[in-house]
Amino acid sequence: MPTSSFKAVALAALIVANPALAKKAPAIDYAPALPAAPSAAVVTPGAIFSAGYAPLTSGARASQVGDILTVVLVERTQASKTNSAKTGRDGGIGLTPPTTGPLSFFSGSDVNMSGTQSFTGQGAAQQSNALTGEVSVTIVEVRPNGTMLVRGEKALTLNRGDEHIQLSGIVRASDIGPDNRIASTRIADARIAYTGKGEIARASRQGWLQRFFSMVSPF
């Protein structure tokens, strides 16, 4: 048996024996990007601003595919909305019947009508979210205008479940600090997912039968 096939079989057997190892593999969409292979030197005619030139002021900032930068999560949102409405309408009509003739048997109270209509409504909604922490990501693409696509994830295996933080977005080189940190609020088209699974996450969810009745219930 070839060595590569033997290694694959041994790895599969190890994962079956210990399922926890399978959880440590990063999601394909958030797998770290590998740096590009070095290409042949490009010959440029004179001048110091040749291909691959980087100003001294840029330091060791991440700028190439495969470089790592740290995203500081400072997400905080708060929204509130209130509305109220009130309407009212009154109306009435009254007729005085004749005292003589064939209609004299009507009483004044028989032809008096009045009506009142009113409506009062009020609604309020409020929501707030906060996410703090840090997660390191890699640059997966450098675009012609200088912006960079970054993505990455952090997986934590705790004694009562697993926690996953996944992040992707577009950053500008000028927003990256000298220590290769950038605030999450400076990331364009940011996609941040914080999920968990395990017995703690299961305890905070409705059971499948209760979810079914919640969907079909008209109340």
CSV table of C-alpha atoms in Angstrom, one decimal:
chain,number,residue,atom,x,y,z
A,1,MET,CA,0.0,0.0,0.0
A,2,PRO,CA,1.4,3.4,-0.9
A,3,THR,CA,2.5,5.6,2.0
A,4,SER,CA,-0.1,8.3,1.2
A,5,SER,CA,-2.9,5.8,1.1
A,6,PHE,CA,-1.8,4.3,4.4
A,7,LYS,CA,-1.7,7.8,6.0
A,8,ALA,CA,-5.3,8.5,4.8
A,9,VAL,CA,-6.6,5.2,6.1
A,10,ALA,CA,-4.9,5.8,9.5
A,11,LEU,CA,-6.3,9.4,9.7
A,12,ALA,CA,-9.8,8.2,8.9
A,13,ALA,CA,-9.5,5.5,11.6
A,14,LEU,CA,-8.2,8.0,14.1
A,15,ILE,CA,-11.2,10.4,13.4
A,16,VAL,CA,-13.7,7.5,13.8
A,17,ALA,CA,-12.1,6.5,17.1
A,18,ASN,CA,-12.0,10.2,18.3
A,19,PRO,CA,-14.8,12.2,16.7
A,20,ALA,CA,-13.6,15.4,18.4
A,21,LEU,CA,-10.8,15.6,15.9
A,22,ALA,CA,-13.2,16.2,13.1
A,23,LYS,CA,-14.5,19.4,14.7
A,24,LYS,CA,-11.1,21.0,14.6
A,25,ALA,CA,-11.0,21.3,10.8
A,26,PRO,CA,-11.9,24.8,9.8
A,27,ALA,CA,-14.9,25.4,7.5
A,28,ILE,CA,-14.0,25.4,3.8
A,29,ASP,CA,-15.3,29.0,3.4
A,30,TYR,CA,-13.1,30.2,6.2
A,31,ALA,CA,-10.0,28.1,5.8
A,32,PRO,CA,-6.8,30.2,6.0
A,33,ALA,CA,-5.4,31.3,2.7
A,34,LEU,CA,-1.9,30.2,1.7
A,35,PRO,CA,0.6,32.8,0.5
A,36,ALA,CA,1.2,33.0,-3.2
A,37,ALA,CA,4.3,31.1,-4.5
A,38,PRO,CA,7.2,33.5,-5.2
A,39,SER,CA,7.5,34.4,-8.8
A,40,ALA,CA,10.5,35.1,-10.9
A,41,ALA,CA,12.1,38.5,-10.3
A,42,VAL,CA,10.6,41.3,-12.4
A,43,VAL,CA,13.2,43.4,-14.2
A,44,THR,CA,12.3,47.1,-14.0
A,45,PRO,CA,14.3,49.9,-15.6
A,46,GLY,CA,16.0,52.0,-12.8
A,47,ALA,CA,14.2,54.0,-10.1
A,48,ILE,CA,13.6,52.9,-6.6
A,49,PHE,CA,9.8,52.5,-7.1
A,50,SER,CA,10.1,49.1,-8.7
A,51,ALA,CA,7.7,46.2,-8.5
A,52,GLY,CA,7.3,45.0,-4.9
A,53,TYR,CA,8.3,48.4,-3.5
A,54,ALA,CA,6.8,49.1,-0.1
A,55,PRO,CA,7.3,52.5,1.7
A,56,LEU,CA,9.3,52.4,5.0
A,57,THR,CA,6.3,53.9,6.8
A,58,SER,CA,4.2,50.9,6.1
A,59,GLY,CA,6.3,48.8,8.5
A,60,ALA,CA,5.3,45.1,8.7
A,61,ARG,CA,1.6,45.7,8.0
A,62,ALA,CA,-0.3,42.8,6.4
A,63,SER,CA,-0.6,43.4,2.7
A,64,GLN,CA,-0.2,40.2,0.9
A,65,VAL,CA,-2.3,37.0,0.4
A,66,GLY,CA,-1.7,34.8,3.4
A,67,ASP,CA,-0.7,37.6,5.8
A,68,ILE,CA,-2.5,37.7,9.2
A,69,LEU,CA,-4.2,40.6,10.8
A,70,THR,CA,-6.3,40.8,14.0
A,71,VAL,CA,-9.8,42.1,14.0
A,72,VAL,CA,-10.9,43.8,17.2
A,73,LEU,CA,-14.7,43.1,17.6
A,74,VAL,CA,-16.4,46.3,18.9
A,75,GLU,CA,-19.8,45.7,17.5
A,76,ARG,CA,-22.6,47.5,19.4
A,77,THR,CA,-26.0,48.2,18.0
A,78,GLN,CA,-29.1,49.6,19.5
A,79,ALA,CA,-32.5,50.3,17.9
A,80,SER,CA,-35.8,51.5,19.3
A,81,LYS,CA,-39.1,52.4,17.7
A,82,THR,CA,-42.4,53.6,19.2
A,83,ASN,CA,-45.6,54.7,17.6
A,84,SER,CA,-49.1,55.6,18.8
A,85,ALA,CA,-52.3,56.5,17.2
A,86,LYS,CA,-55.6,57.8,18.5
A,87,THR,CA,-58.8,58.6,16.6
A,88,GLY,CA,-62.3,59.6,17.6
A,89,ARG,CA,-65.6,60.5,15.9
A,90,ASP,CA,-69.0,61.5,17.2
A,91,GLY,CA,-72.2,62.0,15.3
A,92,GLY,CA,-75.9,62.4,16.0
A,93,ILE,CA,-79.2,63.1,14.3
A,94,GLY,CA,-82.5,64.1,15.7
A,95,LEU,CA,-86.0,64.8,14.3
A,96,THR,CA,-89.0,66.4,15.8
A,97,PRO,CA,-92.2,64.6,14.8
A,98,PRO,CA,-95.4,66.5,14.1
A,99,THR,CA,-97.9,66.8,17.0
A,100,THR,CA,-100.9,66.5,14.7
A,101,GLY,CA,-101.8,64.4,11.7
A,102,PRO,CA,-101.1,60.7,11.0
A,103,LEU,CA,-97.5,60.9,12.3
A,104,SER,CA,-98.4,62.4,15.6
A,105,PHE,CA,-98.1,59.0,17.3
A,106,PHE,CA,-94.2,59.1,17.0
A,107,SER,CA,-92.3,60.2,20.1
A,108,GLY,CA,-89.3,62.5,19.9
A,109,SER,CA,-87.1,59.7,21.3
A,110,ASP,CA,-88.1,57.4,18.5
A,111,VAL,CA,-86.3,59.4,15.8
A,112,ASN,CA,-83.2,60.5,17.7
A,113,MET,CA,-79.9,58.7,16.8
A,114,SER,CA,-76.3,59.2,17.8
A,115,GLY,CA,-73.0,57.3,17.5
A,116,THR,CA,-69.5,57.4,18.9
A,117,GLN,CA,-66.4,55.8,17.4
A,118,SER,CA,-62.9,55.8,19.0
A,119,PHE,CA,-59.6,54.0,18.4
A,120,THR,CA,-56.4,54.0,20.4
A,121,GLY,CA,-53.3,52.0,19.5
A,122,GLN,CA,-49.7,52.0,20.7
A,123,GLY,CA,-46.6,49.9,19.9
A,124,ALA,CA,-43.0,49.8,21.0
A,125,ALA,CA,-39.9,47.8,20.0
A,126,GLN,CA,-36.4,47.9,21.3
A,127,GLN,CA,-33.3,45.8,20.5
A,128,SER,CA,-29.6,46.0,21.5
A,129,ASN,CA,-26.6,43.8,20.7
A,130,ALA,CA,-23.0,43.8,21.7
A,131,LEU,CA,-20.0,41.7,20.7
A,132,THR,CA,-16.5,42.3,21.9
A,133,GLY,CA,-13.3,40.3,21.5
A,134,GLU,CA,-10.6,39.6,19.0
A,135,VAL,CA,-10.2,37.1,16.1
A,136,SER,CA,-7.3,36.8,13.7
A,137,VAL,CA,-8.0,36.4,10.0
A,138,THR,CA,-5.9,36.0,6.8
A,139,ILE,CA,-5.9,38.0,3.6
A,140,VAL,CA,-7.3,35.8,0.8
A,141,GLU,CA,-7.4,38.4,-2.0
A,142,VAL,CA,-5.7,41.7,-2.9
A,143,ARG,CA,-7.8,43.7,-5.3
A,144,PRO,CA,-6.6,46.1,-8.0
A,145,ASN,CA,-7.8,49.2,-6.0
A,146,GLY,CA,-5.7,48.1,-2.9
A,147,THR,CA,-8.6,46.8,-0.8
A,148,MET,CA,-8.2,43.3,0.6
A,149,LEU,CA,-10.7,40.5,1.2
A,150,VAL,CA,-10.1,38.9,4.6
A,151,ARG,CA,-11.8,35.9,6.3
A,152,GLY,CA,-11.2,33.5,9.1
A,153,GLU,CA,-12.7,31.8,12.1
A,154,LYS,CA,-12.0,30.9,15.7
A,155,ALA,CA,-13.2,27.6,17.1
A,156,LEU,CA,-13.3,27.1,20.9
A,157,THR,CA,-14.0,23.6,22.4
A,158,LEU,CA,-15.2,24.0,25.9
A,159,ASN,CA,-16.2,21.4,28.5
A,160,ARG,CA,-19.9,21.9,27.8
A,161,GLY,CA,-20.0,22.7,24.1
A,162,ASP,CA,-18.3,24.4,21.1
A,163,GLU,CA,-18.2,28.1,20.2
A,164,HIS,CA,-17.4,29.4,16.7
A,165,ILE,CA,-16.7,32.9,15.5
A,166,GLN,CA,-16.6,33.4,11.7
A,167,LEU,CA,-15.7,36.6,10.0
A,168,SER,CA,-15.2,37.9,6.5
A,169,GLY,CA,-15.1,41.3,4.8
A,170,ILE,CA,-13.2,43.9,2.9
A,171,VAL,CA,-10.6,46.2,4.5
A,172,ARG,CA,-8.4,49.1,3.4
A,173,ALA,CA,-4.7,49.1,4.0
A,174,SER,CA,-4.8,52.5,5.5
A,175,ASP,CA,-7.2,51.3,8.2
A,176,ILE,CA,-4.7,48.6,9.5
A,177,GLY,CA,-2.7,49.7,12.5
A,178,PRO,CA,1.0,49.3,12.8
A,179,ASP,CA,0.4,46.2,15.0
A,180,ASN,CA,-1.8,44.7,12.3
A,181,ARG,CA,-5.0,45.3,14.1
A,182,ILE,CA,-8.2,46.7,12.7
A,183,ALA,CA,-11.6,47.5,14.3
A,184,SER,CA,-14.5,45.5,13.0
A,185,THR,CA,-16.4,48.7,12.4
A,186,ARG,CA,-13.9,49.5,9.6
A,187,ILE,CA,-14.6,46.4,7.7
A,188,ALA,CA,-16.9,46.8,4.6
A,189,ASP,CA,-19.4,44.1,3.8
A,190,ALA,CA,-18.7,42.5,7.1
A,191,ARG,CA,-20.1,39.0,7.8
A,192,ILE,CA,-19.8,38.1,11.5
A,193,ALA,CA,-21.3,34.9,12.8
A,194,TYR,CA,-21.1,33.8,16.5
A,195,THR,CA,-22.6,30.4,17.0
A,196,GLY,CA,-22.4,27.6,19.5
A,197,LYS,CA,-23.5,24.0,19.9
A,198,GLY,CA,-23.5,21.6,22.8
A,199,GLU,CA,-25.7,21.0,25.7
A,200,ILE,CA,-25.9,24.7,26.8
A,201,ALA,CA,-27.0,25.7,23.3
A,202,ARG,CA,-29.5,22.8,23.2
A,203,ALA,CA,-31.0,23.8,26.6
A,204,SER,CA,-31.7,27.4,25.3
A,205,ARG,CA,-33.7,26.2,22.3
A,206,GLN,CA,-37.3,24.9,22.1
A,207,GLY,CA,-37.8,21.3,21.5
A,208,TRP,CA,-38.7,20.1,17.9
A,209,LEU,CA,-42.3,19.3,18.9
A,210,GLN,CA,-42.8,22.7,20.6
A,211,ARG,CA,-41.3,24.5,17.6
A,212,PHE,CA,-43.8,22.6,15.4
A,213,PHE,CA,-46.8,23.7,17.4
A,214,SER,CA,-45.5,27.2,17.6
A,215,MET,CA,-45.4,27.4,13.8
A,216,VAL,CA,-48.9,26.0,13.2
A,217,SER,CA,-50.6,27.7,16.1
A,218,PRO,CA,-52.8,30.6,15.0
A,219,PHE,CA,-52.4,32.4,18.4
